[in-house]
mmCIF file of C-alpha atoms and ligand atoms in Angstrom:
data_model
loop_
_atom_site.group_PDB
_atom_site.id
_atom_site.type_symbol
_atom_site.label_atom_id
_atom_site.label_comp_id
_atom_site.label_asym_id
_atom_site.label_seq_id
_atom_site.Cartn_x
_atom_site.Cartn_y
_atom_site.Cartn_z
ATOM 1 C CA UNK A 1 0.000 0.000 0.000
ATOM 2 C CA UNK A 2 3.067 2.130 -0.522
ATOM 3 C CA UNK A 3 3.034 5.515 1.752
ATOM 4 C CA UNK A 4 1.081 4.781 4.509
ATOM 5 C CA UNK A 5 0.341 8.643 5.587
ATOM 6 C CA UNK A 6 -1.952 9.223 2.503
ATOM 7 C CA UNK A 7 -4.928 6.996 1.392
ATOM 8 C CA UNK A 8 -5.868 6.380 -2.081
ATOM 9 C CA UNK A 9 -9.326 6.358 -3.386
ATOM 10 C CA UNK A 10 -11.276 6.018 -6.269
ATOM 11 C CA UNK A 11 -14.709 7.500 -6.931
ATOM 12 C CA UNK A 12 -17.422 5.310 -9.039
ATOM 13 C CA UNK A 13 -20.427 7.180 -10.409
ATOM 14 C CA UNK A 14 -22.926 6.613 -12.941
ATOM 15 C CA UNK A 15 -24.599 10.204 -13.113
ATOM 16 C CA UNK A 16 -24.573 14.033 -12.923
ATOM 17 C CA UNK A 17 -21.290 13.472 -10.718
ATOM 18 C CA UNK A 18 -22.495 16.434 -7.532
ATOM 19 C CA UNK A 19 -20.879 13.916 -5.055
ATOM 20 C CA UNK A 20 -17.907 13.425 -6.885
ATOM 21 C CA UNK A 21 -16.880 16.980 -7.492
ATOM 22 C CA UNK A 22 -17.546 17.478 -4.074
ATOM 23 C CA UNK A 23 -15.138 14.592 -2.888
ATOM 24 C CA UNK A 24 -12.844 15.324 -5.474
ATOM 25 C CA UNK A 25 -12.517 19.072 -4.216
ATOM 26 C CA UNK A 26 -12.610 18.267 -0.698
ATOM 27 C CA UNK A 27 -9.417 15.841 -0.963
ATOM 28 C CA UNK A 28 -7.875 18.312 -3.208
ATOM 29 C CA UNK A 29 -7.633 21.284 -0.568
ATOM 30 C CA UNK A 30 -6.939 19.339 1.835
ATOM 31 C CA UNK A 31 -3.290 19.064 3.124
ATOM 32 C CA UNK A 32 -2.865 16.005 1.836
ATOM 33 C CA UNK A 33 -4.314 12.870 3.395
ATOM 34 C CA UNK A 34 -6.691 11.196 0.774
ATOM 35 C CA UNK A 35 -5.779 11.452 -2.532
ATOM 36 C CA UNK A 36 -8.433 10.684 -5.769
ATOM 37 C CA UNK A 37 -6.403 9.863 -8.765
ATOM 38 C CA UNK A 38 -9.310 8.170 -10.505
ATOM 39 C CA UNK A 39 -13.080 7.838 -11.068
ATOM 40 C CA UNK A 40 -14.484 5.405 -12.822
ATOM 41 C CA UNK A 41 -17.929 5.752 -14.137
ATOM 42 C CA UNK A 42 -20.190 3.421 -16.140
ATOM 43 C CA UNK A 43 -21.712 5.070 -18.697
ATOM 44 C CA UNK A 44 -20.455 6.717 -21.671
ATOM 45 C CA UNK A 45 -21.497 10.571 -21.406
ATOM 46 C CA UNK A 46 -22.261 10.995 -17.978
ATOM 47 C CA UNK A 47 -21.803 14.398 -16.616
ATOM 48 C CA UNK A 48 -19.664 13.334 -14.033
ATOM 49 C CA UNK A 49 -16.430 12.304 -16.620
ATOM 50 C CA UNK A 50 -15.857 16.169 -17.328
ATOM 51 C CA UNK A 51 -15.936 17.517 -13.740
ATOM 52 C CA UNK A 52 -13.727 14.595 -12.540
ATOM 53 C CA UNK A 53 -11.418 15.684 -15.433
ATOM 54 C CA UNK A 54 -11.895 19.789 -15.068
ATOM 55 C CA UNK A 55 -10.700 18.975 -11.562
ATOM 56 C CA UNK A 56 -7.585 16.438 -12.495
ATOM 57 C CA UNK A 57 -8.799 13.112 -12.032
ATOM 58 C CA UNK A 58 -8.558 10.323 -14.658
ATOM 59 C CA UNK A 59 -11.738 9.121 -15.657
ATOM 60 C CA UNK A 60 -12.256 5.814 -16.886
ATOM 61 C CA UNK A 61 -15.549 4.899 -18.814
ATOM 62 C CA UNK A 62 -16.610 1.584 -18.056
ATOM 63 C CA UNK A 63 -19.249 0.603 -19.716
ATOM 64 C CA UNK A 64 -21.446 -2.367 -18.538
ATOM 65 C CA UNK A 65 -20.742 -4.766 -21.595
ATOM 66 C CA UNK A 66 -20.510 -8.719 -21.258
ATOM 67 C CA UNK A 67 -21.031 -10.461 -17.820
ATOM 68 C CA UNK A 68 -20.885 -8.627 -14.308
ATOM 69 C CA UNK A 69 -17.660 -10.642 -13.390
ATOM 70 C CA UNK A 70 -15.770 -9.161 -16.781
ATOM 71 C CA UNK A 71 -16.995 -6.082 -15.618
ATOM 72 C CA UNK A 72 -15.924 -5.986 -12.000
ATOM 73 C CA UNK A 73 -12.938 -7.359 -13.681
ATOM 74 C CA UNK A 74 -12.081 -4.008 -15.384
ATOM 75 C CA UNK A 75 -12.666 -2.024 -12.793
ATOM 76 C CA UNK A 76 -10.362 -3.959 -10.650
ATOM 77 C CA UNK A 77 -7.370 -3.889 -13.265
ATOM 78 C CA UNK A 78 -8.329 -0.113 -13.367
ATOM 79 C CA UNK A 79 -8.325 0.013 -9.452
ATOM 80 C CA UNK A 80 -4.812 -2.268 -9.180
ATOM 81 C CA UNK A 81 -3.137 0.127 -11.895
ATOM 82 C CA UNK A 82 -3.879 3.334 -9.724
ATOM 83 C CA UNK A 83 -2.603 1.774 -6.146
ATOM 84 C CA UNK A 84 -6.773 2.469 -4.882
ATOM 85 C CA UNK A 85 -7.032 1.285 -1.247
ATOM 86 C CA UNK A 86 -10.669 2.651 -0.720
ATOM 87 C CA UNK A 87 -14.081 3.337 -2.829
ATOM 88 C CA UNK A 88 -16.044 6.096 -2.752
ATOM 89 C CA UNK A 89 -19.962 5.277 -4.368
ATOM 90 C CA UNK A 90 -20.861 8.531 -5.345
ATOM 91 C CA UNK A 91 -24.199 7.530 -7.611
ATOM 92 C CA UNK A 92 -22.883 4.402 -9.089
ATOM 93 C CA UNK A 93 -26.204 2.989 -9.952
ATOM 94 C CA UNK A 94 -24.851 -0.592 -10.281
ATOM 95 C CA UNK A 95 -24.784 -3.381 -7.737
ATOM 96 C CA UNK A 96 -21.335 -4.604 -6.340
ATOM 97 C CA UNK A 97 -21.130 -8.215 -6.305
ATOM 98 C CA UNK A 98 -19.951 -9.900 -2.729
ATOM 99 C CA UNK A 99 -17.276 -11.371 -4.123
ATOM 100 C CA UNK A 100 -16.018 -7.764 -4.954
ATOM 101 C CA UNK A 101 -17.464 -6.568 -1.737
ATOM 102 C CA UNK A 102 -15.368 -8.900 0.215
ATOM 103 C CA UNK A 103 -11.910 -8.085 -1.991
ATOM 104 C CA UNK A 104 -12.818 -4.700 -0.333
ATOM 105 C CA UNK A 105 -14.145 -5.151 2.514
ATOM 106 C CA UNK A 106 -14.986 -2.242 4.661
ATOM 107 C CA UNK A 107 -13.188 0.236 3.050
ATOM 108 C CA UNK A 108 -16.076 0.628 0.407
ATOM 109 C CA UNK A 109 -18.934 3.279 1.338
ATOM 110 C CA UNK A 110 -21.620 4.546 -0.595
ATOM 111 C CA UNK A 111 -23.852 7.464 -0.148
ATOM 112 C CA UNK A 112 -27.512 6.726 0.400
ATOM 113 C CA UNK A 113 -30.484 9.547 0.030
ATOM 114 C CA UNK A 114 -32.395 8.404 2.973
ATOM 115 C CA UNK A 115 -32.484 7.775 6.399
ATOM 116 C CA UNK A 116 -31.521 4.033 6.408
ATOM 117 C CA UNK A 117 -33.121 1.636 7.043
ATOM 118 C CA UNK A 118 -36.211 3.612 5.939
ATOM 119 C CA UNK A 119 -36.296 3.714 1.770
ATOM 120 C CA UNK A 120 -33.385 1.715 0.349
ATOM 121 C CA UNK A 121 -32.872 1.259 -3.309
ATOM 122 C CA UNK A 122 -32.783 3.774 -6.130
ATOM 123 C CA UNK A 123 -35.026 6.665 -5.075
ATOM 124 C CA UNK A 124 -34.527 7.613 -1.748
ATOM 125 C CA UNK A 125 -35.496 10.928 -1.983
ATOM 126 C CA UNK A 126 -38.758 10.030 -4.510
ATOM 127 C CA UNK A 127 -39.870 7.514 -1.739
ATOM 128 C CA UNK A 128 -39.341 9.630 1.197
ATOM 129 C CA UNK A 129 -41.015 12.779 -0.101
ATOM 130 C CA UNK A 130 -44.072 10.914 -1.532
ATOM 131 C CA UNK A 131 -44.480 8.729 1.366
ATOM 132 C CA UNK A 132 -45.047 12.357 3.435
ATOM 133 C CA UNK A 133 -42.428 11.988 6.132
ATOM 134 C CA UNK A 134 -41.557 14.916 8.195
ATOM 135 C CA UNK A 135 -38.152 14.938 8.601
ATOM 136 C CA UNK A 136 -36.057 12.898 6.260
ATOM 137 C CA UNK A 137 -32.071 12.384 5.598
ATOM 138 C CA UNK A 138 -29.415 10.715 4.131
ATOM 139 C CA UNK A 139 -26.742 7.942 5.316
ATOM 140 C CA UNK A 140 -23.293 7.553 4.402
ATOM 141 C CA UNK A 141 -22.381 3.144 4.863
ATOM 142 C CA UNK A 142 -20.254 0.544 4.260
ATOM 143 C CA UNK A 143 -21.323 -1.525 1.605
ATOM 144 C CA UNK A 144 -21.900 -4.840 1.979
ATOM 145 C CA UNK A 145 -23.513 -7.992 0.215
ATOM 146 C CA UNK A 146 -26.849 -6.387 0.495
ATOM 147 C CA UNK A 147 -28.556 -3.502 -0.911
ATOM 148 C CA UNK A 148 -28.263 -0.637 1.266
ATOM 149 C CA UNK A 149 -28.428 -2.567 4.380
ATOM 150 C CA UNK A 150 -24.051 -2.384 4.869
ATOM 151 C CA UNK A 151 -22.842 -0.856 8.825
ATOM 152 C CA UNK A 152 -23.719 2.970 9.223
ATOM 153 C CA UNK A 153 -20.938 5.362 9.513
ATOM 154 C CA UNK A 154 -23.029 8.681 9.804
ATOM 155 C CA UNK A 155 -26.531 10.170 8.956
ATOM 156 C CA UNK A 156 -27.749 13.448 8.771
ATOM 157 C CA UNK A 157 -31.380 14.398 9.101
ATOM 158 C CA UNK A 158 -33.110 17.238 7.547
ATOM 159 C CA UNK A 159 -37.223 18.556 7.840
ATOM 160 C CA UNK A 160 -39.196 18.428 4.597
ATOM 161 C CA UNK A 161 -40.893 22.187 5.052
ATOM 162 C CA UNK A 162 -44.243 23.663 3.716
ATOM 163 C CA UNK A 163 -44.544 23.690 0.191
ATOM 164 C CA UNK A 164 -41.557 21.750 -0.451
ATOM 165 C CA UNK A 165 -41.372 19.931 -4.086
ATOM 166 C CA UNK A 166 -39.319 17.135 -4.391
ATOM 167 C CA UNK A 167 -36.985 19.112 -6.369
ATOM 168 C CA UNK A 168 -36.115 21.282 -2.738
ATOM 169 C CA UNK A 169 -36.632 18.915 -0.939
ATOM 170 C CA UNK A 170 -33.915 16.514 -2.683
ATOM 171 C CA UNK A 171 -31.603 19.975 -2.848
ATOM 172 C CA UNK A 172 -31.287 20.076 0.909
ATOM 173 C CA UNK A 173 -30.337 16.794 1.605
ATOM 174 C CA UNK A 174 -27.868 16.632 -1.322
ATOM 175 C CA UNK A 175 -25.773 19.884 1.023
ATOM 176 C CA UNK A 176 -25.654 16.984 3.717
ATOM 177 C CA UNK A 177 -24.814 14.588 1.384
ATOM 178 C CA UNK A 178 -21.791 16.458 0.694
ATOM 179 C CA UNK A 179 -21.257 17.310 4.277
ATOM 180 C CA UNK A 180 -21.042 13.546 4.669
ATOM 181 C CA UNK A 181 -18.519 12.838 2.424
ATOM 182 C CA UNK A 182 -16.400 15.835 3.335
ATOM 183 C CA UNK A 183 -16.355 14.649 7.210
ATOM 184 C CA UNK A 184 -15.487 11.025 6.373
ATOM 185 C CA UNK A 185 -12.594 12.146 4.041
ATOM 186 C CA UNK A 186 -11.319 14.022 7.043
ATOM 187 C CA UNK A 187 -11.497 11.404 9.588
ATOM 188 C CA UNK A 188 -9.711 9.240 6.945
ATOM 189 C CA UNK A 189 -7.068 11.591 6.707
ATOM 190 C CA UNK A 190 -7.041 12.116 10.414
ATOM 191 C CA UNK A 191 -6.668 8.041 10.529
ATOM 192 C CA UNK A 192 -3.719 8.169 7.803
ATOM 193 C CA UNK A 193 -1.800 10.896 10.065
ATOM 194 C CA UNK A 194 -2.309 9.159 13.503
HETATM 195 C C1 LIG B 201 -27.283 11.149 -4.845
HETATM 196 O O1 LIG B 201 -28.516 11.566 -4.329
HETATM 197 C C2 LIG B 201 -26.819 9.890 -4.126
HETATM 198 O O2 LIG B 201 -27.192 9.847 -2.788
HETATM 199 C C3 LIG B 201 -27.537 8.813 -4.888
HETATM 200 O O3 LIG B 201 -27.483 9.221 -6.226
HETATM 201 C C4 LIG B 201 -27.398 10.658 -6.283
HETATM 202 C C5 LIG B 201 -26.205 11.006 -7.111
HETATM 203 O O4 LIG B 201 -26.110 12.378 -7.409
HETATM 204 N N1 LIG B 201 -26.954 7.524 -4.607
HETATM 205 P P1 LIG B 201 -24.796 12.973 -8.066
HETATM 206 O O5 LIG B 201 -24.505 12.179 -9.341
HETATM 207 O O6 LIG B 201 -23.672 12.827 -7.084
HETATM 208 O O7 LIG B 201 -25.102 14.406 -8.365
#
């Protein structure tokens, strides 16, 4: 694992890429710590490739071709080639097999847009907000074998308020979401130094 007073991460994203420019800019002004040399994303003209690239990170496209093992395949060479000791799931809409889970094993985390346990699976926010709860949030995890069910490292909780639409309501918990992120990288980095 080379230099053990920095970590290395990759981020893996599918999407618009919010979380990842957040991660990637939080590492970045950081004095040093966790470093992101790489995202890897999984479909071709995402949003996300640019911003990882405007803000120096490699981004590999890797597209969801052929069986799920030659895929996790690829993104492990990819992984190996860049030294990554941790994952970052930023809105990687896929789901990580266990036996990749376990070649990683608790140093994979994903960012979920609910309070977990409560509304796991792909719209968080959607199922929150239509299922009228008062106050909602959003969990950062370890992944595990399951779907959104790994240990919980932190959640934030936030009110829906009058007159919200889903589109302001999903808006304030994405500013925890990135709150999230930001305080794990810093405990990581924290762990690196000690
Ligand atoms: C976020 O809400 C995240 O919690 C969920 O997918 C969304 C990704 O947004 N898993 P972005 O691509 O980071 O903007």
């Amino acid at each position: 694992m080379g230099d053990n007073s920095k970590i290395t991460a990759a981020v893996l994203a599918s999407g618009g890429g919010s979380n990842a420019e957040n991660i990637l800019r939080h590492a970045r002004t950081r004095a040093g710590g966790v470093e992101i040399p790489l995202v890897i994303c999984d479909k071709a003209g995402a949003p996300v490739i640019g911003r990882a690239e405007k803000l120096g990170a490699d981004c590999k496209v890797i597209e969801r071709t052929g069986t799920k093992a030659e895929h996790e395949a690829a993104i492990i060479a990819a992984l190996e080639e860049y030294g990554i000791e941790w994952i970052f799931l930023a809105g990687y809409m896929a789901i990580l097999s266990p036996a990749f889970v376990a070649l990683y094993k608790n140093r994979i985390v994903n960012i979920h847009p609910s309070l977990l346990p409560q509304f796991p699976g792909k719209d968080g926010y959607g199922d929150a907000f239509r299922a009228g709860v008062i106050t909602s949030g959003v969990t950062l995890h370890y992944v595990d074998a399951g779907v959104d069910t790994g240990p919980v490292i932190a959640q934030k909780t936030f009110p829906r308020e009058e007159g919200d639409t889903l589109e302001t309501f999903r808006a304030r918990g994405m500013q925890l979401e990135y709150e999230l992120y930001r305080e794990f990288i810093d405990s990581l980095a924290k762990r690196a130094a000690a």
